[in-house]
Short mmCIF file of N, CA and C and ligand atoms in Angstrom, two decimals:
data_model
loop_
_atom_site.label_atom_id
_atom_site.label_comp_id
_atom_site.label_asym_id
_atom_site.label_seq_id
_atom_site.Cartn_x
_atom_site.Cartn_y
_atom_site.Cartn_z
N UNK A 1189 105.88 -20.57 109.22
CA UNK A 1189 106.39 -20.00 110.49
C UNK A 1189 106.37 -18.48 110.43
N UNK A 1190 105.93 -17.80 111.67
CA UNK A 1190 105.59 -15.77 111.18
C UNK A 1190 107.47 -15.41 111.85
N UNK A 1191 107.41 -14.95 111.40
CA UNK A 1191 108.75 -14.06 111.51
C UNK A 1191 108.45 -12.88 112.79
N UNK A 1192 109.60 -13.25 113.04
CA UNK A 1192 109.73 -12.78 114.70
C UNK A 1192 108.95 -10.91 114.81
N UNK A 1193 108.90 -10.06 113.94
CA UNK A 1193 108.27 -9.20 113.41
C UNK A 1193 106.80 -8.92 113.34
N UNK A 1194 106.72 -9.88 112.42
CA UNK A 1194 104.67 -10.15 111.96
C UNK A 1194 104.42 -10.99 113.43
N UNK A 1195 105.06 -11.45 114.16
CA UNK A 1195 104.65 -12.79 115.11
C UNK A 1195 104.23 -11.48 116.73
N UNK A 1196 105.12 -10.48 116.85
CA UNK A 1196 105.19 -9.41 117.64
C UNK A 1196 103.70 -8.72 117.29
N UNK A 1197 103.67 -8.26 116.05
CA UNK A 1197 102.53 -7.24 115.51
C UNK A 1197 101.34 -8.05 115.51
N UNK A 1198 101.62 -9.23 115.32
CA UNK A 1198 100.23 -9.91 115.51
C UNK A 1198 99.53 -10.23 116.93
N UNK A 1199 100.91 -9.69 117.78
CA UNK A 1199 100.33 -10.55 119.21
C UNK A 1199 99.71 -8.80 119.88
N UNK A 1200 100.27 -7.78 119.35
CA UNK A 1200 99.60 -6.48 119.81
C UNK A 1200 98.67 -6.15 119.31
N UNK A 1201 98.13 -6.87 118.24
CA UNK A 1201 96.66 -6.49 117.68
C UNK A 1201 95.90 -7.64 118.58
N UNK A 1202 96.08 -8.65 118.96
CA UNK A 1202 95.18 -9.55 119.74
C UNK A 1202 94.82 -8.44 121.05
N UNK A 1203 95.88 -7.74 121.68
CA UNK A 1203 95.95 -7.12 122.97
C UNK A 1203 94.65 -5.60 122.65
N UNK A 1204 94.74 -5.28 121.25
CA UNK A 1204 94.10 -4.09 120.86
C UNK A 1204 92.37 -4.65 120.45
N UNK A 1205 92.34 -5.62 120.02
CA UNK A 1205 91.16 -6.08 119.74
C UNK A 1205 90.45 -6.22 121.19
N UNK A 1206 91.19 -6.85 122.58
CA UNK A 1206 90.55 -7.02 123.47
C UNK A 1206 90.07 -5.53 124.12
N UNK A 1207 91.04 -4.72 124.15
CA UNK A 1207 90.67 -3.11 124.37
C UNK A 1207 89.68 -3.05 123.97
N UNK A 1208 89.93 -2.97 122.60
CA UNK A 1208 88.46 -2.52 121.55
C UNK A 1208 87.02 -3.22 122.43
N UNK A 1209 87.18 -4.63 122.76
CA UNK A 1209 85.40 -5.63 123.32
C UNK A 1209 85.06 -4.97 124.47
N UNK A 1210 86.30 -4.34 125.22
CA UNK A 1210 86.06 -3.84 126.80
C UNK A 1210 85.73 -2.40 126.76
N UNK A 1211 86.17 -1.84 125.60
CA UNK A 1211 86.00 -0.25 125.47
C UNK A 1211 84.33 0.15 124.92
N UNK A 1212 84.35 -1.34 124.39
CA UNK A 1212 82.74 -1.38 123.56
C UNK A 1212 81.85 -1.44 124.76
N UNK A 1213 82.13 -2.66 125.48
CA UNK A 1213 80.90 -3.47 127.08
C UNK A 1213 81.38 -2.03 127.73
N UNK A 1214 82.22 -1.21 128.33
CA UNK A 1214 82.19 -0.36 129.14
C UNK A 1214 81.10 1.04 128.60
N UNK A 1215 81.05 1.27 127.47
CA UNK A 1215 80.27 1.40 126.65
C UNK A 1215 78.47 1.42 126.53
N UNK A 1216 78.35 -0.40 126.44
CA UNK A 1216 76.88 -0.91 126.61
C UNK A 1216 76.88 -0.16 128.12
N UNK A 1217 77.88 -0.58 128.72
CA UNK A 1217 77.25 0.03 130.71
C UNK A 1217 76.67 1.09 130.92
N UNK A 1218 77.83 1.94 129.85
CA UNK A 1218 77.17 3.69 130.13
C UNK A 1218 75.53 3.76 129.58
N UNK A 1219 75.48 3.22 128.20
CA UNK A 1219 74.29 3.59 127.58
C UNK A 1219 73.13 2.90 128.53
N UNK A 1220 73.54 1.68 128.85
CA UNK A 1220 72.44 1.36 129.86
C UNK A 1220 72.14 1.92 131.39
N UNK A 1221 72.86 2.59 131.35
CA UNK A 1221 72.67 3.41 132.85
C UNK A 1221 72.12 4.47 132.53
N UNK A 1222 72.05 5.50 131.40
CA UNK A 1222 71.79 6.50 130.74
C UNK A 1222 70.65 6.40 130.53
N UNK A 1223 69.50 5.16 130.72
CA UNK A 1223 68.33 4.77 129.72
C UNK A 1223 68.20 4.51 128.74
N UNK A 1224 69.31 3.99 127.85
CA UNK A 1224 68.92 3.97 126.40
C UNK A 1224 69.63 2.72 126.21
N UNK A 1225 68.42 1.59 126.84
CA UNK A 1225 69.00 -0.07 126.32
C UNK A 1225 68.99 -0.81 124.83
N UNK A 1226 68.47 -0.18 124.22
CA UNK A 1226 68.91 -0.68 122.72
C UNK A 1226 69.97 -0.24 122.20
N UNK A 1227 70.54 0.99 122.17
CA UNK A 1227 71.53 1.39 122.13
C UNK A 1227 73.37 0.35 122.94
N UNK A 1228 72.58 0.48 124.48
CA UNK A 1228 73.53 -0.67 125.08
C UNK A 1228 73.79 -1.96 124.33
N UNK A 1229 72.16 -2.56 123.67
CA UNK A 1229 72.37 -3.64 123.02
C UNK A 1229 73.57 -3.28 121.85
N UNK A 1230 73.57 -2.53 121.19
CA UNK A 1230 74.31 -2.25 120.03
C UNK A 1230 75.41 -2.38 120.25
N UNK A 1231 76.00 -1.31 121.74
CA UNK A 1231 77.46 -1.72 121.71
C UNK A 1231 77.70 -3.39 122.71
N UNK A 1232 76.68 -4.00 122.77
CA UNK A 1232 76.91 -5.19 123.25
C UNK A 1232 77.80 -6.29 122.29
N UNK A 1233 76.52 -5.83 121.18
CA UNK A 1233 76.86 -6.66 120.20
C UNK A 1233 78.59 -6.49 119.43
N UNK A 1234 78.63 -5.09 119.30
CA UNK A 1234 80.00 -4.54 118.88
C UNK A 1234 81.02 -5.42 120.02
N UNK A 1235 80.83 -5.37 121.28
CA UNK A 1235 81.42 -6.01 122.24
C UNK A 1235 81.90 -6.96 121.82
N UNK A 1236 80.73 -8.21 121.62
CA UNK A 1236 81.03 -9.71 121.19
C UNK A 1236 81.98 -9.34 119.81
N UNK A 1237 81.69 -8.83 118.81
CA UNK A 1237 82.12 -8.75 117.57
C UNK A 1237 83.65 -8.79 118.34
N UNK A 1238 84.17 -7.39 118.48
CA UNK A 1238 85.64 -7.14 118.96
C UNK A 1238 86.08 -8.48 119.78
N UNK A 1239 85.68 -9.33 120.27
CA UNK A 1239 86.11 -10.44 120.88
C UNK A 1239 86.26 -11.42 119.98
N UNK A 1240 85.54 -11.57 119.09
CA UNK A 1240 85.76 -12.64 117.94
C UNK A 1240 86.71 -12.02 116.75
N UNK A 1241 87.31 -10.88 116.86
CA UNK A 1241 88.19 -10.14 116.17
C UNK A 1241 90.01 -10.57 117.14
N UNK A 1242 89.89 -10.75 117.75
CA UNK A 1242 90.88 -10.77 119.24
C UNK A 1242 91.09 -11.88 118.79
N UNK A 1243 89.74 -13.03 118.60
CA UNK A 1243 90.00 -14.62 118.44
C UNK A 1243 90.54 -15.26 117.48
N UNK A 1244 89.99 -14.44 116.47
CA UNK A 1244 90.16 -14.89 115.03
C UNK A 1244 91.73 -14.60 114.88
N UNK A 1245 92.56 -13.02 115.65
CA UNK A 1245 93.85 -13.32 115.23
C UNK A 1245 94.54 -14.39 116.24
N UNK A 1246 93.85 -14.13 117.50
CA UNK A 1246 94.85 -15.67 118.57
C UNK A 1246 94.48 -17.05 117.58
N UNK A 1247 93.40 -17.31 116.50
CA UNK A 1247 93.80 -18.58 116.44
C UNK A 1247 94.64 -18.85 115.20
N UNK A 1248 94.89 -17.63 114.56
CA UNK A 1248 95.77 -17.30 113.58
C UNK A 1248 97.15 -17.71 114.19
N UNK A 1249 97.51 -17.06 115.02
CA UNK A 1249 98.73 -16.87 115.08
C UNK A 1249 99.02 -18.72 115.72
N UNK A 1250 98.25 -19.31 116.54
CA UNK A 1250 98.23 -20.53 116.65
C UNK A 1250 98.31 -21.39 115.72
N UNK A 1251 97.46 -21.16 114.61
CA UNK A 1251 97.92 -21.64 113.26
C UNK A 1251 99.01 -21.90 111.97
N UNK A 1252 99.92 -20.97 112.63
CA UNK A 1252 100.71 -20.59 111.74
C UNK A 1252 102.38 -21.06 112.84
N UNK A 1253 101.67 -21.51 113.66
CA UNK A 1253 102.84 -22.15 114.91
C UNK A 1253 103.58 -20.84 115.59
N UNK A 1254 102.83 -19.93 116.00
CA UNK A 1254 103.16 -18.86 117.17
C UNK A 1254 102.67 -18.99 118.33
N UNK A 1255 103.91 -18.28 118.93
CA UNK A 1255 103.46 -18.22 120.39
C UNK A 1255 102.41 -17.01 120.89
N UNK A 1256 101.48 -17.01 121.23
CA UNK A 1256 100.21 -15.93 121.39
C UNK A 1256 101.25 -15.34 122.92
N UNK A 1257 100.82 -14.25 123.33
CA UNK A 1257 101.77 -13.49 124.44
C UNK A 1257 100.27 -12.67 124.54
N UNK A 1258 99.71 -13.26 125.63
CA UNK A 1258 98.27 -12.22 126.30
C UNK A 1258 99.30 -11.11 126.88
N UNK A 1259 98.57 -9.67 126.94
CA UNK A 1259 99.14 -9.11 127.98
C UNK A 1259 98.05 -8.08 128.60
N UNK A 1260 98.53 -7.06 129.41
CA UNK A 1260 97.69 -6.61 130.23
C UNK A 1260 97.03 -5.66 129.61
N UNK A 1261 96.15 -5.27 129.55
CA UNK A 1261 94.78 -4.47 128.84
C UNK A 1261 94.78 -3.49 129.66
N UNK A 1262 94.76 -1.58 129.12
CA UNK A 1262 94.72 -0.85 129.68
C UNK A 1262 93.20 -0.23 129.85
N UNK A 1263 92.89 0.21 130.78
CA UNK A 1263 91.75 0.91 131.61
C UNK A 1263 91.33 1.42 130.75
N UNK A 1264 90.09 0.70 130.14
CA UNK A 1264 89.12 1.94 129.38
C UNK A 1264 88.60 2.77 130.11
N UNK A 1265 87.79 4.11 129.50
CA UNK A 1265 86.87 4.93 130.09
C UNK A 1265 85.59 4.31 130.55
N UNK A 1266 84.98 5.03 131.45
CA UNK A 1266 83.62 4.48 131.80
C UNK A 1266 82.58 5.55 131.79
N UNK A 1267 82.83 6.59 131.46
CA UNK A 1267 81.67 7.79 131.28
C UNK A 1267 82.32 8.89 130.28
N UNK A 1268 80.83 9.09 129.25
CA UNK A 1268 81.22 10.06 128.45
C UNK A 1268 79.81 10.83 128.57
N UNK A 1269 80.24 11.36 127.39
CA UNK A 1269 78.81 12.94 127.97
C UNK A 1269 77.33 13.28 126.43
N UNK A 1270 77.15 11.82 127.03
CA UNK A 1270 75.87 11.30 125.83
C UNK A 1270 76.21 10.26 125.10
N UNK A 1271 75.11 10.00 124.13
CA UNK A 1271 75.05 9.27 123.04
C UNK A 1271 76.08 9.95 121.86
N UNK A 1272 75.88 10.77 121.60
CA UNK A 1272 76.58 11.64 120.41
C UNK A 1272 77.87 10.95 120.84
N UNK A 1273 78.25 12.03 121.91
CA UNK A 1273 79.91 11.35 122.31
C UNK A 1273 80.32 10.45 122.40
N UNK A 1274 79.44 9.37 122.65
CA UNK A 1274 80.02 8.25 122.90
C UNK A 1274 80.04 7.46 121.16
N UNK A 1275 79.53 7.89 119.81
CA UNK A 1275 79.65 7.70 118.40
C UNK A 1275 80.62 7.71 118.12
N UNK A 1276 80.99 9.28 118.63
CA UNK A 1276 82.12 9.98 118.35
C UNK A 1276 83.06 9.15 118.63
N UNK A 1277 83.44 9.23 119.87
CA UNK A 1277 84.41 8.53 120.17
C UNK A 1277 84.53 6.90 119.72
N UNK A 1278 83.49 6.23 119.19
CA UNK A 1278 83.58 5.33 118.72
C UNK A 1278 84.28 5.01 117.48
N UNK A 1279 83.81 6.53 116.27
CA UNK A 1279 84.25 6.25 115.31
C UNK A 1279 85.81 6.55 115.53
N UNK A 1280 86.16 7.04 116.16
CA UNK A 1280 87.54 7.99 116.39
C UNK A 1280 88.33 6.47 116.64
N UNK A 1281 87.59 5.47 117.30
CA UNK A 1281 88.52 4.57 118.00
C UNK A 1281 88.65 3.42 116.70
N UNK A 1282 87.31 3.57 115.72
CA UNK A 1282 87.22 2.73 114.54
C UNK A 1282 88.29 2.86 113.64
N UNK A 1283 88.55 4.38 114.00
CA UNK A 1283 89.51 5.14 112.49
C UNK A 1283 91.38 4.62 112.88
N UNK A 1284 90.96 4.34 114.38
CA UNK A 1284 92.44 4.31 115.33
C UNK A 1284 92.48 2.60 114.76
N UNK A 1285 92.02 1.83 114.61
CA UNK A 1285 92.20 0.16 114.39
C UNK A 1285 92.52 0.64 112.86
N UNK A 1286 91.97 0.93 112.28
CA UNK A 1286 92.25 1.00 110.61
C UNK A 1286 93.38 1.31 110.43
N UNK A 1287 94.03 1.98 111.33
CA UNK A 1287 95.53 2.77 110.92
C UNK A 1287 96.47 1.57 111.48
N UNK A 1288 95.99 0.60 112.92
CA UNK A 1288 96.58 -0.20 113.15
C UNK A 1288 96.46 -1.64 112.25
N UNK A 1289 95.32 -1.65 111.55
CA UNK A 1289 95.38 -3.06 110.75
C UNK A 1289 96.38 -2.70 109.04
N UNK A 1290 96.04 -1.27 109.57
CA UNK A 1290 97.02 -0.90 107.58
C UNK A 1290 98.28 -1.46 108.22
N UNK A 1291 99.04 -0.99 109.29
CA UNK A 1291 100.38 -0.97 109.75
C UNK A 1291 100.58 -2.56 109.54
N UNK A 1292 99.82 -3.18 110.11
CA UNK A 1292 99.87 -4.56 110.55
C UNK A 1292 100.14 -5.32 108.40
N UNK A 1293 99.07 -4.66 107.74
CA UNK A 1293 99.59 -4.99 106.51
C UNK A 1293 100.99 -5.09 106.17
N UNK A 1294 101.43 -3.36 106.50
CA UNK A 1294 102.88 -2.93 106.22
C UNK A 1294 103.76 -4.11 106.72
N UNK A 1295 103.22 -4.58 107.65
CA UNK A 1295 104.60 -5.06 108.14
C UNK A 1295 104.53 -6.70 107.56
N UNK A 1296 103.25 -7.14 107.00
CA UNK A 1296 103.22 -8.28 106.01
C UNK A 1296 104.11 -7.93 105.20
N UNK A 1297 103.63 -6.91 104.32
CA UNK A 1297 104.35 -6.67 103.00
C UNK A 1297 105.94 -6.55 103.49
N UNK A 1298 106.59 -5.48 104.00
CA UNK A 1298 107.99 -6.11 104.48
C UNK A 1298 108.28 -7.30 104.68
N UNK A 1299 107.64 -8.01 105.66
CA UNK A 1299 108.33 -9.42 105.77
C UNK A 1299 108.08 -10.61 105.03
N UNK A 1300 107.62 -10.22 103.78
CA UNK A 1300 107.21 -10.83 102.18
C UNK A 1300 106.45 -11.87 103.16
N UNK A 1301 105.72 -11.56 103.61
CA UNK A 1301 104.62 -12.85 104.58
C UNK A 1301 103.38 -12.85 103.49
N UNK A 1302 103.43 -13.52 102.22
CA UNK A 1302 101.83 -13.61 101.78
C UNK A 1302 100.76 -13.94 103.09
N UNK A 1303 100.79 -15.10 102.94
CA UNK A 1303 99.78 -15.76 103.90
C UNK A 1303 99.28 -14.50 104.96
N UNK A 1304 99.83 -13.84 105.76
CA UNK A 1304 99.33 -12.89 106.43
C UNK A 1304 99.10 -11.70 105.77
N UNK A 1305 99.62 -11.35 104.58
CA UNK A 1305 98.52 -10.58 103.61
C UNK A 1305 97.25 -11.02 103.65
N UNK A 1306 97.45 -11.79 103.08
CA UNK A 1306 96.06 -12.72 102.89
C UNK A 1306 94.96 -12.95 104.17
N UNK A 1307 95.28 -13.02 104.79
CA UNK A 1307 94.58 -12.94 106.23
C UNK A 1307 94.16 -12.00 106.49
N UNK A 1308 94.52 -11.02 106.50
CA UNK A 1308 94.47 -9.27 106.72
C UNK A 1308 93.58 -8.75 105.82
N UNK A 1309 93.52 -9.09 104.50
CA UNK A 1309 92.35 -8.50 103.58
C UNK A 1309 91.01 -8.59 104.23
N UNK A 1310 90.36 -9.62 105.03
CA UNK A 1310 89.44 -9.66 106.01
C UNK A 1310 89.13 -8.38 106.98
N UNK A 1311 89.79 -8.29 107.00
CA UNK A 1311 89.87 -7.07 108.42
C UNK A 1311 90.07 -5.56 107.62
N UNK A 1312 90.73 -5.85 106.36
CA UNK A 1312 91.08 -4.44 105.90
C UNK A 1312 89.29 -4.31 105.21
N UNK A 1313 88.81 -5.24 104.75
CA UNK A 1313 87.08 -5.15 104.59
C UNK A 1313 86.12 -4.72 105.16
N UNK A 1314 87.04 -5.42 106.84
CA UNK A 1314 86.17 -5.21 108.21
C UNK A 1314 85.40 -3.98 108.82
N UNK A 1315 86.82 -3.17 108.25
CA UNK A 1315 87.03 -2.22 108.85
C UNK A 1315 86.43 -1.05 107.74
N UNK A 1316 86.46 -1.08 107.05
CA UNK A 1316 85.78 -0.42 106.07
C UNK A 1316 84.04 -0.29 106.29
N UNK A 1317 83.75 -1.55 106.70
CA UNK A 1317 82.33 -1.58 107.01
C UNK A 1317 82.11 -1.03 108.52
N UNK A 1318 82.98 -0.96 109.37
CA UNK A 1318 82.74 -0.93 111.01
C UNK A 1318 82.64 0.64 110.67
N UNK A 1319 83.44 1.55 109.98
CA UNK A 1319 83.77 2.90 109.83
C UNK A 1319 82.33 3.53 109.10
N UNK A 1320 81.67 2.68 108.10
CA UNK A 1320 80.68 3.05 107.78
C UNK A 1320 79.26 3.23 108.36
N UNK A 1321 79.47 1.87 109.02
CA UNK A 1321 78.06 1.64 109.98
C UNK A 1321 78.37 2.67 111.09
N UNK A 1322 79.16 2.63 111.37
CA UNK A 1322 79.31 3.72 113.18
C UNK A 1322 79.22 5.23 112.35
N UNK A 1323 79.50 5.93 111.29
CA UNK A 1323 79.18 7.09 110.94
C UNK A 1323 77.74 7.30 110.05
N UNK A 1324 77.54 6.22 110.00
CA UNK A 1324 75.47 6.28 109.70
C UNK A 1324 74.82 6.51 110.71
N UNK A 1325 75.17 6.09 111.52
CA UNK A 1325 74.66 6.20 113.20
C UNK A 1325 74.37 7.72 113.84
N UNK A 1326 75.78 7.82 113.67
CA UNK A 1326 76.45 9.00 114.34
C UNK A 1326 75.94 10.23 113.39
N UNK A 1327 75.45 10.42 112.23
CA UNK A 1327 74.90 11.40 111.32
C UNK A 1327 73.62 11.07 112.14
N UNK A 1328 73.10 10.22 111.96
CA UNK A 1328 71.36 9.91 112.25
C UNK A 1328 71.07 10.58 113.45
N UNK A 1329 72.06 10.50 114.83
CA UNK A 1329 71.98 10.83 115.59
C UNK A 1329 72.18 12.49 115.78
N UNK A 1330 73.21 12.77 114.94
CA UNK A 1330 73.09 14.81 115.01
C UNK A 1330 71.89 15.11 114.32
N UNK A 1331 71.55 14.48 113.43
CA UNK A 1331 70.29 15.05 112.82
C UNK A 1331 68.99 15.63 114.14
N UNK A 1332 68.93 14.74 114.40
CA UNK A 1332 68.03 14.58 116.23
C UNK A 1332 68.82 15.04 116.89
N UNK A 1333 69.36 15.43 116.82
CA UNK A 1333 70.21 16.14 118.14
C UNK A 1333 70.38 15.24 119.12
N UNK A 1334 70.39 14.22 119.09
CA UNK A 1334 70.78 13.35 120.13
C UNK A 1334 69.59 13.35 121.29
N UNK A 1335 68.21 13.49 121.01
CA UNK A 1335 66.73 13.67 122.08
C UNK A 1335 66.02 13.62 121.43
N UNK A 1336 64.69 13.74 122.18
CA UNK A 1336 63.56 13.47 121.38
C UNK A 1336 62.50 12.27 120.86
N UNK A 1337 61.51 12.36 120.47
CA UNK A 1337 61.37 10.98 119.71
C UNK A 1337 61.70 10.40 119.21
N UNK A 1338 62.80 11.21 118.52
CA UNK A 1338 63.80 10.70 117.37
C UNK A 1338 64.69 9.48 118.29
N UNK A 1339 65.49 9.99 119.33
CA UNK A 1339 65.84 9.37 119.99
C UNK A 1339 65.50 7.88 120.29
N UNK A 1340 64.34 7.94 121.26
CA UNK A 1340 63.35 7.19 121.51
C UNK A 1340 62.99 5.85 120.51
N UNK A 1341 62.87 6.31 119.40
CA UNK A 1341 62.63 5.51 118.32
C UNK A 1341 63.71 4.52 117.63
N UNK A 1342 65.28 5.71 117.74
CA UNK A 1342 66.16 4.93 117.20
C UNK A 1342 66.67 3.87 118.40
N UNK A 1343 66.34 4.12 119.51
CA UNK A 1343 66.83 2.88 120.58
C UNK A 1343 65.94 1.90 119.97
N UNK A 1344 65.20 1.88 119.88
CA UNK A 1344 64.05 0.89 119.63
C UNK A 1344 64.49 -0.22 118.68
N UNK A 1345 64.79 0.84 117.75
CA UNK A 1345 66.02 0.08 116.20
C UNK A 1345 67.27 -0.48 116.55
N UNK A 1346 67.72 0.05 117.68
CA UNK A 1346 69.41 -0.92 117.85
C UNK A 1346 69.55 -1.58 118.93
N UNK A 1347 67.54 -2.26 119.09
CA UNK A 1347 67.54 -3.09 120.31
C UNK A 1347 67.51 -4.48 119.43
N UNK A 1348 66.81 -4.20 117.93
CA UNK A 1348 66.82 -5.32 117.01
C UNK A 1348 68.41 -5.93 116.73
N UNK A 1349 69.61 -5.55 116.94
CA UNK A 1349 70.99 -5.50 116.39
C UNK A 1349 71.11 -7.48 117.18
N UNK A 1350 71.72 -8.04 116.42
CA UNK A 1350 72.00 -9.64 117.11
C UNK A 1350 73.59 -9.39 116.61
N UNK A 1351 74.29 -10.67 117.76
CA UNK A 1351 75.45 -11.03 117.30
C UNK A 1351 75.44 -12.28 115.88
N UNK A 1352 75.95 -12.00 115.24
CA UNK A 1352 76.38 -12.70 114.05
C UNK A 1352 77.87 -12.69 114.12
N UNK A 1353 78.50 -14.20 114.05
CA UNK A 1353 79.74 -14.65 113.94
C UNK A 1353 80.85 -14.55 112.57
N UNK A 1354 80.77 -13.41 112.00
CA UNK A 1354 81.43 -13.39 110.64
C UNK A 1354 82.94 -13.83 110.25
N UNK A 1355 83.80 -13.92 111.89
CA UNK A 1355 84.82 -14.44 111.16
C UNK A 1355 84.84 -15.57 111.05
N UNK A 1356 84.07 -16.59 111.28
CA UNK A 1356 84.30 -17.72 110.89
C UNK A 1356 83.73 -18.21 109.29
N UNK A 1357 83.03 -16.90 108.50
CA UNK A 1357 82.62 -17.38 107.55
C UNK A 1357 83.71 -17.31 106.20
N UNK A 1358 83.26 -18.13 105.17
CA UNK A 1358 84.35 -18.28 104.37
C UNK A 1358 83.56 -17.69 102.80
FE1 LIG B 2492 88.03 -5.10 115.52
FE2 LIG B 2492 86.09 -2.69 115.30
O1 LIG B 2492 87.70 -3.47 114.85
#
C-alpha cells in the first residue's frame, strides 16, 4: 500500500510526464511548420516516449493499490525561435524532470518505501540517457549554427528516429 505521501508524489509526476508528451507534440508542430520534418519526427517520437513514462507510473501506482488523480495539464508553449531554442529548452525541461524524479526518490527514501525505490532506479537511468541524447543534439546543432547543409542533413538523420517501448522491458 503507497503511503499517503509517495501516493500524492506519484500522482504529480503522472500529471508532469503528460506536460512533458504535450510540451514534446507542441514541439513536433513547431518543427514541422518551420520545415524541418525529421526533426518533428524526433520530437514525435520523444512525444510517444513521455506518454509511456506518464503510463508506466499510472500503472504503477494501480499496482501497488492507489488511487491515480488525473488532473489538469497546464498550457504548453507553441513557438520558439528555431531549432537551437527549441534543444535548449528541451534540455532545460530534461534537467527540470531529473530534479523532479531525484525528489520523487527523496520522498521514497523518507517513507522507507523500498519497492518505489526500486521502481524509480528506471527513470533515475532514464533520465540520465534523455539528458545525454538531447545535449549531443544540441552541441551538433551549434556546431552548424543551426543552417546550412549541415542542417539539411541532420533532419534527414532524425527522420530515421522510431518509437521503441522501453518501459515495458525487463
Ligand atoms: Fe519522462 Fe523525458 O522524462
Amino acid at each position: 500500500m503507497l503511503k499517503e505521501k509517495m501516493l500524492a508524489a506519484l500522482n504529480e509526476q503522472i500529471n508532469a510526464e503528460q506536460y512533458s508528451s504535450l510540451l514534446y507534440l507542441s514541439m513536433s508542430a513547431y518543427l514541422n511548420d518551420i520545415g524541418l520534418p525529421g526533426f518533428a519526427n524526433w520530437m514525435y517520437v520523444q512525444y510517444q516516449e513521455e506518454l509511456s513514462h506518464a503510463n508506466k507510473f499510472f500503472n504503477y501506482v494501480v499496482e501497488r493499490g492507489g488511487k491515480v488523480e488525473l488532473k489538469a495539464i497546464k498550457q504548453m508553449p507553441t513557438s520558439w525561435e528555431g531549432v537551437i531554442d527549441i534543444y535548449e529548452a528541451t534540455l532545460e525541461h530534461e534537467r527540470l524532470v531529473t530534479n523532479l524524479i531525484n525528489n520523487l526518490v527523496d520522498v521514497a527514501i523518507e517513507e522507507r518505501d523500498h519497492a518505489a525505490q526500486s521502481f524509480l532506479r528506471w527513470f533515475v537511468d532514464e533520465q540520465v540517457e534523455e539528458e545525454a541524447n538531447v545535449t549531443e543534439i544540441l552541441d551538433t546543432l551549434k556546431l552548424i549554427n543551426g543552417q546550412g547543409n549541415g542542417i539539411f542533413m541532420l533532419d534527414r538523420e532524425m527522420r530515421t528516429r522510431t518509437f521503441v517501448d522501453s518501459t515495458t522491458a525487463v
